[in-house]
Amino acid sequence: MLERINKVNDVKKLNLKEKKDLATDIRNYIIDVTSNNGGHLASNLGVVELTIALESVFDVRKDKIIWDVGHQCYVHKILTGRKEALKTLRKSNGISGFPKTEESETDCFNTGHSSTSISAAMGMAKSRDLKKKKYNVIAVIGDGALTGGMALEALNHVGCSKTKMIIILNDNEMSISKNYSGMNQLLTKLRSRKKYRRSNNYIRNFTLKIPLLGKLIVNLISRIKGAIKQLIIPGMFFEEIGIKYLGPIDGHDIGELEDILNDVKSFDEPVLLHVITKKGKGYSPAEENPTKFHGIGKFDIETGEVLTDKTDSYSSVFGNKLIDMASKNKNIVAITAAMKDGVGFSKFAKKYPNRFFDVGIAEQHAITFAAGLAKEGMIPFVSIYSSFYQRAYDQVIHDVCIQNLPVIMCVDRAGIVGADGNTHQGLYDMSFFKLIPNITVMAPKDYTELEMMMEFSITLNRPVVIRYPRGSESSSKFLTHDNLSLGKSEIIREGKDITLMGIGKTVSKCLEVSNELEKYNINSEVLNIRFLKPIDEKQILKSITKTKKVVIIEDSTVIGGLTSSIKEILVDNKLSDIEVLSYAYPDKFIEHGSVDEIEKKYGLDNNTIVNDIKNTFNK
Ligand SMILES: Cc1ncc(C[n+]2csc(CCOP(=O)(O)OP(=O)(O)O)c2C)c(N)n1
């Protein structure tokens, strides 16, 4: 069947039996591609039938389907002319693992961060109405994404606006890990309802045609039905806030899905269709372990075993160290926003279930919750990926830093993350944290320094940021680690010709570059900046005025990070004769690809840096 799917709307030409066969073909194809490229396998396997039904009933050339988070868009990409291109999924110059308006007009809104779809859909629907256009707007949101504050804010607005739009709630009872939330408790009650039947609408439409009395009868029946619903399901949340609720329905039955979507299409009000799916459907390793297969690297299809090295990572070192610290200090607690496994908290959660909090996809709440805990004497370590910290910026300022509370904000996946692309690159945290008063911002050069910084952070009794990258420490090992002192850098190597400065991950790059430069008789001083704030102006000035040449390497955007701090120091001290080379990411959104490829593309690989330094400074 896959051979018959080459362009947008080809799926509409198939009959029901053929669509069922297509679902099998698509599953095999996606399993094949992700086993090579990695990707969000389990979520995609769960929406195969739902996507086929949606794109059979709606016309994606004009109707707008917004995929929340967007990690489940592979089936949509296959159905919209990107079947071959899927083989390049997440690769440099290949197609993205998320919807991209620049990739296809059928990707009508870019997503990547959770819980945005209902807001965007409502904006599109409102625009449609104001411009008196006619098209359907559909937000597809998972039960995990529905725990996000933005989704709830949007539901609140949709309910009172009465805007015609469709919300598909793709309920697989899973976020990345099991969805433990108040919202899940509500959905559990709804799941236990008898399946929604289309015949209700046949009766409704038939009754509406009765002259004069039709509408009256329908209204009366729906009021009685409403009252009955209230009896069966206390507080029918969606209906009470003004959104029609239909469901639950089987998300793997294409025929039933198409029937109901055709009905829903005609409603003139906001409707939420509750669809039950199975994460990982059709591939037993993913059905059995949907968390592992949520986002996975290369794997063996037969066994489901991951093929990439299972080495330790900054996240696992962080998680283990926190267990150790928590055993000695009963005030330490751990907070995650739905990323328990990703940030290395799985073991902590088992060991200290009462001191571990997974708050759902709710970064804003996570930070203010931590502020409350800190205010009353606890020591919260909140670990959130760099790009998701963007969500909680006001909370960091307003709730943590203005009150100078000792919340330890751990920024995982800082810097380039690779295949997930521009929505997930952690390039801005250094810049946006640096400008907040009361905050201390530090980044470790390796695992040992991460552990040291964790210990050090709790001695400060103030807001602290510790940023560290995805994956493992560099293979070039540091033999010594000076004790930490607030705002003090560490001299890794003394030299006379140039000063190399790095922070966090890029300190090892500085060392490697320095070793390479020795071969060309360029003797370099290497400075581990350690603290972006407060920055060690004294030592920086000492090194710079000695060598007169400075090279800054940072895993961050060029605006507002280490480069700009150093340049400010130069200007403030009227040091106009210092030559500066800076290696940071340019002021643009950085696309997907492997970390090595991206570093090379933007000139942050060791070869480029060494050659540049030779050419610029060794004339
Ligand atoms: C703001 C934000 N925080 C965290 C994430 C990481 N994340 C990606 S998918 C996901 C779970 C989504 O669950 P659900 O919406 O139920 O979709 P499913 O994969 O189960 O289909 C999370 C937490 C994110 N994308 N955005």
Short mmCIF file of C-alpha atoms in Angstrom, two decimals, residues 134-430:
data_model
loop_
_atom_site.label_atom_id
_atom_site.label_comp_id
_atom_site.label_asym_id
_atom_site.label_seq_id
_atom_site.Cartn_x
_atom_site.Cartn_y
_atom_site.Cartn_z
CA LYS A 134 -13.86 28.33 5.62
CA TYR A 135 -11.55 25.62 6.83
CA ASN A 136 -11.26 23.26 9.76
CA VAL A 137 -8.75 23.65 12.55
CA ILE A 138 -7.71 20.60 14.55
CA ALA A 139 -5.32 20.42 17.49
CA VAL A 140 -4.01 16.92 18.27
CA ILE A 141 -2.77 16.82 21.83
CA GLY A 142 -1.57 13.95 24.02
CA ASP A 143 -2.67 13.31 27.59
CA GLY A 144 0.88 14.19 28.66
CA ALA A 145 0.82 17.52 26.87
CA LEU A 146 -2.57 18.22 28.43
CA THR A 147 -0.82 18.46 31.82
CA GLY A 148 0.98 21.59 30.56
CA GLY A 149 -0.27 24.92 31.84
CA MET A 150 -0.49 26.44 28.37
CA ALA A 151 -2.93 23.76 27.25
CA LEU A 152 -5.14 24.45 30.25
CA GLU A 153 -4.95 28.21 29.67
CA ALA A 154 -6.02 27.61 26.08
CA LEU A 155 -8.92 25.31 27.05
CA ASN A 156 -10.09 28.02 29.39
CA HIS A 157 -10.15 30.51 26.51
CA VAL A 158 -11.62 28.10 23.95
CA GLY A 159 -14.46 27.16 26.29
CA CYS A 160 -15.73 30.69 26.71
CA SER A 161 -15.04 31.82 23.15
CA LYS A 162 -17.22 29.14 21.54
CA THR A 163 -14.87 29.14 18.56
CA LYS A 164 -15.47 26.31 16.09
CA MET A 165 -12.48 24.02 16.37
CA ILE A 166 -11.65 20.42 17.09
CA ILE A 167 -9.36 19.15 19.80
CA ILE A 168 -8.31 15.53 19.46
CA LEU A 169 -7.13 14.20 22.80
CA ASN A 170 -4.74 11.37 21.98
CA ASP A 171 -4.86 9.49 25.26
CA ASN A 172 -2.34 6.67 25.68
CA GLU A 173 -2.03 7.07 29.47
CA MET A 174 1.62 7.94 28.98
CA SER A 175 3.66 11.08 28.97
CA ILE A 176 7.30 10.02 28.41
CA SER A 177 6.90 7.91 31.49
CA LYS A 178 3.58 7.01 33.10
CA ASN A 179 1.25 9.99 33.31
CA TYR A 180 0.64 10.47 37.04
CA SER A 181 -1.43 13.64 37.26
CA GLY A 182 -4.74 15.06 38.31
CA MET A 183 -5.61 15.31 34.63
CA ASN A 184 -4.92 11.59 34.30
CA GLN A 185 -7.37 10.91 37.13
CA LEU A 186 -10.05 12.79 35.21
CA LEU A 187 -9.22 10.90 32.01
CA THR A 188 -9.35 7.58 33.86
CA LYS A 189 -12.95 8.34 34.78
CA LEU A 190 -13.75 9.29 31.20
CA ARG A 191 -12.02 6.19 29.82
CA SER A 192 -14.36 4.00 31.81
CA ARG A 193 -17.37 5.48 29.99
CA LYS A 194 -19.21 3.40 27.44
CA LYS A 195 -17.75 3.98 24.00
CA TYR A 196 -19.22 6.94 22.13
CA ARG A 197 -21.54 5.84 19.33
CA ARG A 198 -22.11 7.67 16.16
CA SER A 199 -25.79 6.67 16.07
CA ASN A 200 -26.44 9.48 18.60
CA ASN A 201 -25.71 11.93 15.86
CA TYR A 202 -27.82 10.17 13.29
CA ILE A 203 -30.72 10.63 15.73
CA ARG A 204 -29.68 14.22 16.41
CA ASN A 205 -29.48 15.13 12.74
CA PHE A 206 -32.72 13.30 11.99
CA THR A 207 -34.55 15.04 14.85
CA LEU A 208 -33.25 18.44 13.79
CA LYS A 209 -35.09 17.97 10.50
CA ILE A 210 -38.49 17.77 12.25
CA PRO A 211 -40.23 21.05 11.39
CA LEU A 212 -40.61 23.60 14.25
CA LEU A 213 -40.04 21.17 17.11
CA GLY A 214 -36.78 19.56 15.98
CA LYS A 215 -34.37 22.03 17.58
CA LEU A 216 -36.44 22.17 20.77
CA ILE A 217 -36.36 18.39 21.17
CA VAL A 218 -32.61 18.23 20.53
CA ASN A 219 -31.97 20.95 23.11
CA LEU A 220 -34.17 19.21 25.66
CA ILE A 221 -32.50 15.84 25.08
CA SER A 222 -29.04 17.33 25.32
CA ARG A 223 -29.99 19.05 28.59
CA ILE A 224 -31.25 15.77 30.02
CA LYS A 225 -28.16 14.00 28.70
CA GLY A 226 -26.02 16.68 30.28
CA ALA A 227 -27.67 16.08 33.61
CA ILE A 228 -27.17 12.32 33.28
CA LYS A 229 -23.52 12.85 32.40
CA GLN A 230 -23.11 14.91 35.54
CA LEU A 231 -24.48 12.01 37.55
CA ILE A 232 -22.19 9.46 35.98
CA ILE A 233 -19.05 11.58 35.77
CA PRO A 234 -18.91 14.16 38.50
CA GLY A 235 -17.99 17.56 37.15
CA MET A 236 -17.64 16.69 33.41
CA PHE A 237 -14.75 19.11 33.23
CA PHE A 238 -14.64 19.82 29.51
CA GLU A 239 -18.39 20.34 29.12
CA GLU A 240 -18.52 22.52 32.23
CA ILE A 241 -15.95 24.92 30.82
CA GLY A 242 -17.84 25.08 27.52
CA ILE A 243 -16.21 22.46 25.30
CA LYS A 244 -18.31 19.65 23.86
CA TYR A 245 -16.86 16.30 24.91
CA LEU A 246 -17.17 13.21 22.70
CA GLY A 247 -15.69 9.85 23.46
CA PRO A 248 -13.89 7.84 24.33
CA ILE A 249 -13.35 6.12 21.01
CA ASP A 250 -10.92 3.48 19.80
CA GLY A 251 -7.99 5.27 18.19
CA HIS A 252 -6.96 2.20 16.22
CA ASP A 253 -10.26 1.69 14.39
CA ILE A 254 -9.97 3.70 11.17
CA GLY A 255 -13.62 3.20 10.18
CA GLU A 256 -14.98 4.39 13.49
CA LEU A 257 -12.56 7.30 13.60
CA GLU A 258 -13.56 8.45 10.12
CA ASP A 259 -17.27 8.22 10.96
CA ILE A 260 -16.93 10.34 14.06
CA LEU A 261 -14.55 12.84 12.49
CA ASN A 262 -17.11 13.36 9.72
CA ASP A 263 -19.72 14.13 12.37
CA VAL A 264 -17.47 16.39 14.38
CA LYS A 265 -16.57 18.36 11.26
CA SER A 266 -20.11 19.71 11.10
CA PHE A 267 -20.27 21.01 14.68
CA ASP A 268 -20.27 24.78 15.04
CA GLU A 269 -18.69 24.85 18.47
CA PRO A 270 -15.47 23.69 20.10
CA VAL A 271 -15.37 19.91 20.42
CA LEU A 272 -12.95 17.65 22.22
CA LEU A 273 -12.80 14.12 20.84
CA HIS A 274 -11.26 11.69 23.30
CA VAL A 275 -9.33 9.01 21.41
CA ILE A 276 -7.75 6.04 23.18
CA THR A 277 -4.51 4.79 21.64
CA LYS A 278 -1.68 2.49 22.62
CA LYS A 279 1.80 3.92 22.68
CA GLY A 280 4.16 1.69 20.66
CA LYS A 281 1.22 -0.14 19.02
CA GLY A 282 2.20 -2.99 16.70
CA TYR A 283 5.85 -3.39 17.79
CA SER A 284 6.01 -5.48 20.93
CA PRO A 285 9.30 -4.12 22.37
CA ALA A 286 7.78 -0.62 22.19
CA GLU A 287 4.38 -1.72 23.52
CA GLU A 288 6.14 -3.37 26.46
CA ASN A 289 8.50 -0.46 27.13
CA PRO A 290 7.01 2.73 25.66
CA THR A 291 9.27 4.93 27.79
CA LYS A 292 12.42 3.43 26.31
CA PHE A 293 10.96 3.76 22.80
CA HIS A 294 9.60 7.28 23.31
CA GLY A 295 12.79 8.77 21.95
CA ILE A 296 15.36 6.17 21.01
CA GLY A 297 18.72 5.96 19.25
CA LYS A 298 19.64 3.31 16.67
CA PHE A 299 18.27 -0.09 17.69
CA ASP A 300 18.08 -3.72 16.59
CA ILE A 301 14.59 -4.42 15.22
CA GLU A 302 14.61 -8.10 16.18
CA THR A 303 15.58 -7.62 19.81
CA GLY A 304 14.69 -3.98 20.46
CA GLU A 305 18.18 -3.49 21.90
CA VAL A 306 19.70 -0.03 21.57
CA LEU A 307 22.86 -0.13 19.48
CA THR A 308 24.57 3.01 20.72
CA ASP A 309 27.03 2.74 23.61
CA LYS A 310 25.38 2.71 27.01
CA THR A 311 27.99 4.87 28.71
CA ASP A 312 27.37 7.14 31.64
CA SER A 313 26.27 10.70 31.07
CA TYR A 314 26.19 14.03 32.87
CA SER A 315 22.55 13.26 33.75
CA SER A 316 23.35 9.89 35.33
CA VAL A 317 26.31 11.30 37.26
CA PHE A 318 24.04 14.12 38.43
CA GLY A 319 21.30 11.68 39.52
CA ASN A 320 23.72 9.42 41.41
CA LYS A 321 25.42 12.32 43.15
CA LEU A 322 22.09 13.72 44.26
CA ILE A 323 21.18 10.38 45.88
CA ASP A 324 24.46 10.52 47.73
CA MET A 325 23.85 14.11 48.86
CA ALA A 326 20.25 13.36 49.82
CA SER A 327 21.40 10.52 52.06
CA LYS A 328 23.37 13.07 54.10
CA ASN A 329 20.96 15.99 53.95
CA LYS A 330 17.29 15.25 54.48
CA ASN A 331 16.24 18.67 53.16
CA ILE A 332 17.33 17.86 49.61
CA VAL A 333 14.44 17.19 47.22
CA ALA A 334 14.37 16.53 43.46
CA ILE A 335 11.94 18.05 40.96
CA THR A 336 11.38 17.22 37.29
CA ALA A 337 8.84 18.42 34.76
CA ALA A 338 7.94 15.07 33.15
CA MET A 339 11.53 14.12 32.35
CA LYS A 340 12.36 11.69 35.16
CA ASP A 341 14.47 9.37 33.05
CA GLY A 342 15.99 12.03 30.81
CA VAL A 343 17.43 14.07 33.67
CA GLY A 344 18.71 11.04 35.59
CA PHE A 345 16.15 10.93 38.42
CA SER A 346 14.86 7.34 38.01
CA LYS A 347 16.99 5.90 40.81
CA PHE A 348 16.35 8.90 43.07
CA ALA A 349 12.58 8.47 42.58
CA LYS A 350 12.81 4.84 43.70
CA LYS A 351 15.06 5.55 46.66
CA TYR A 352 13.30 8.68 47.92
CA PRO A 353 9.71 8.59 46.58
CA ASN A 354 8.59 11.20 49.12
CA ARG A 355 11.33 13.60 48.21
CA PHE A 356 10.87 13.23 44.46
CA PHE A 357 8.33 15.27 42.50
CA ASP A 358 7.33 14.82 38.86
CA VAL A 359 5.04 17.80 38.33
CA GLY A 360 4.04 16.97 34.73
CA ILE A 361 4.93 19.12 31.74
CA ALA A 362 4.84 22.19 33.93
CA GLU A 363 8.20 23.97 34.04
CA GLN A 364 6.68 27.19 35.37
CA HIS A 365 4.99 25.40 38.23
CA ALA A 366 8.15 23.35 38.88
CA ILE A 367 10.16 26.51 39.58
CA THR A 368 7.60 28.28 41.76
CA PHE A 369 6.88 25.03 43.59
CA ALA A 370 10.65 24.82 44.26
CA ALA A 371 10.61 28.43 45.46
CA GLY A 372 7.90 27.55 47.97
CA LEU A 373 9.86 24.54 49.17
CA ALA A 374 13.03 26.62 49.50
CA LYS A 375 11.21 29.37 51.37
CA GLU A 376 10.28 26.84 54.02
CA GLY A 377 13.74 25.35 54.39
CA MET A 378 14.03 22.60 51.80
CA ILE A 379 16.84 22.46 49.22
CA PRO A 380 15.23 21.78 45.84
CA PHE A 381 17.29 20.60 42.88
CA VAL A 382 15.14 21.27 39.81
CA SER A 383 16.47 19.62 36.71
CA ILE A 384 15.03 20.85 33.42
CA TYR A 385 16.45 20.78 29.89
CA SER A 386 17.95 24.08 28.80
CA SER A 387 15.38 24.77 26.07
CA PHE A 388 12.46 24.00 28.41
CA TYR A 389 13.81 26.45 31.01
CA GLN A 390 12.72 29.09 28.52
CA ARG A 391 9.18 28.38 29.75
CA ALA A 392 10.01 29.23 33.35
CA TYR A 393 11.93 32.46 32.94
CA ASP A 394 9.55 34.73 34.81
CA GLN A 395 9.27 32.23 37.65
CA VAL A 396 13.07 32.16 37.97
CA ILE A 397 13.14 35.95 38.23
CA HIS A 398 9.92 36.66 40.11
CA ASP A 399 9.65 33.73 42.49
CA VAL A 400 13.23 32.57 43.01
CA CYS A 401 15.70 35.38 42.41
CA ILE A 402 13.87 38.44 43.75
CA GLN A 403 13.45 36.55 47.02
CA ASN A 404 17.03 35.24 46.73
CA LEU A 405 15.87 31.70 47.46
CA PRO A 406 18.25 28.74 47.45
CA VAL A 407 16.81 26.84 44.51
CA ILE A 408 19.41 24.83 42.59
CA MET A 409 18.43 25.09 38.93
CA CYS A 410 20.12 22.30 37.03
CA VAL A 411 20.20 22.92 33.30
CA ASP A 412 20.52 19.61 31.49
CA ARG A 413 20.99 19.35 27.68
CA ALA A 414 22.72 22.74 27.62
CA GLY A 415 24.34 23.61 24.31
CA ILE A 416 23.84 21.84 21.02
CA VAL A 417 21.69 18.73 21.47
CA GLY A 418 21.74 17.52 17.88
CA ALA A 419 19.00 15.58 16.13
CA ASP A 420 15.97 17.21 17.75
CA GLY A 421 16.87 20.48 16.09
CA ASN A 422 16.18 24.16 16.62
CA THR A 423 13.36 23.86 19.16
CA HIS A 424 15.56 21.78 21.46
CA GLN A 425 19.04 23.33 21.15
CA GLY A 426 20.08 24.65 24.54
CA LEU A 427 21.79 27.79 23.31
CA TYR A 428 20.19 30.62 25.24
CA ASP A 429 20.36 29.70 28.94
CA MET A 430 23.74 31.31 29.60
#
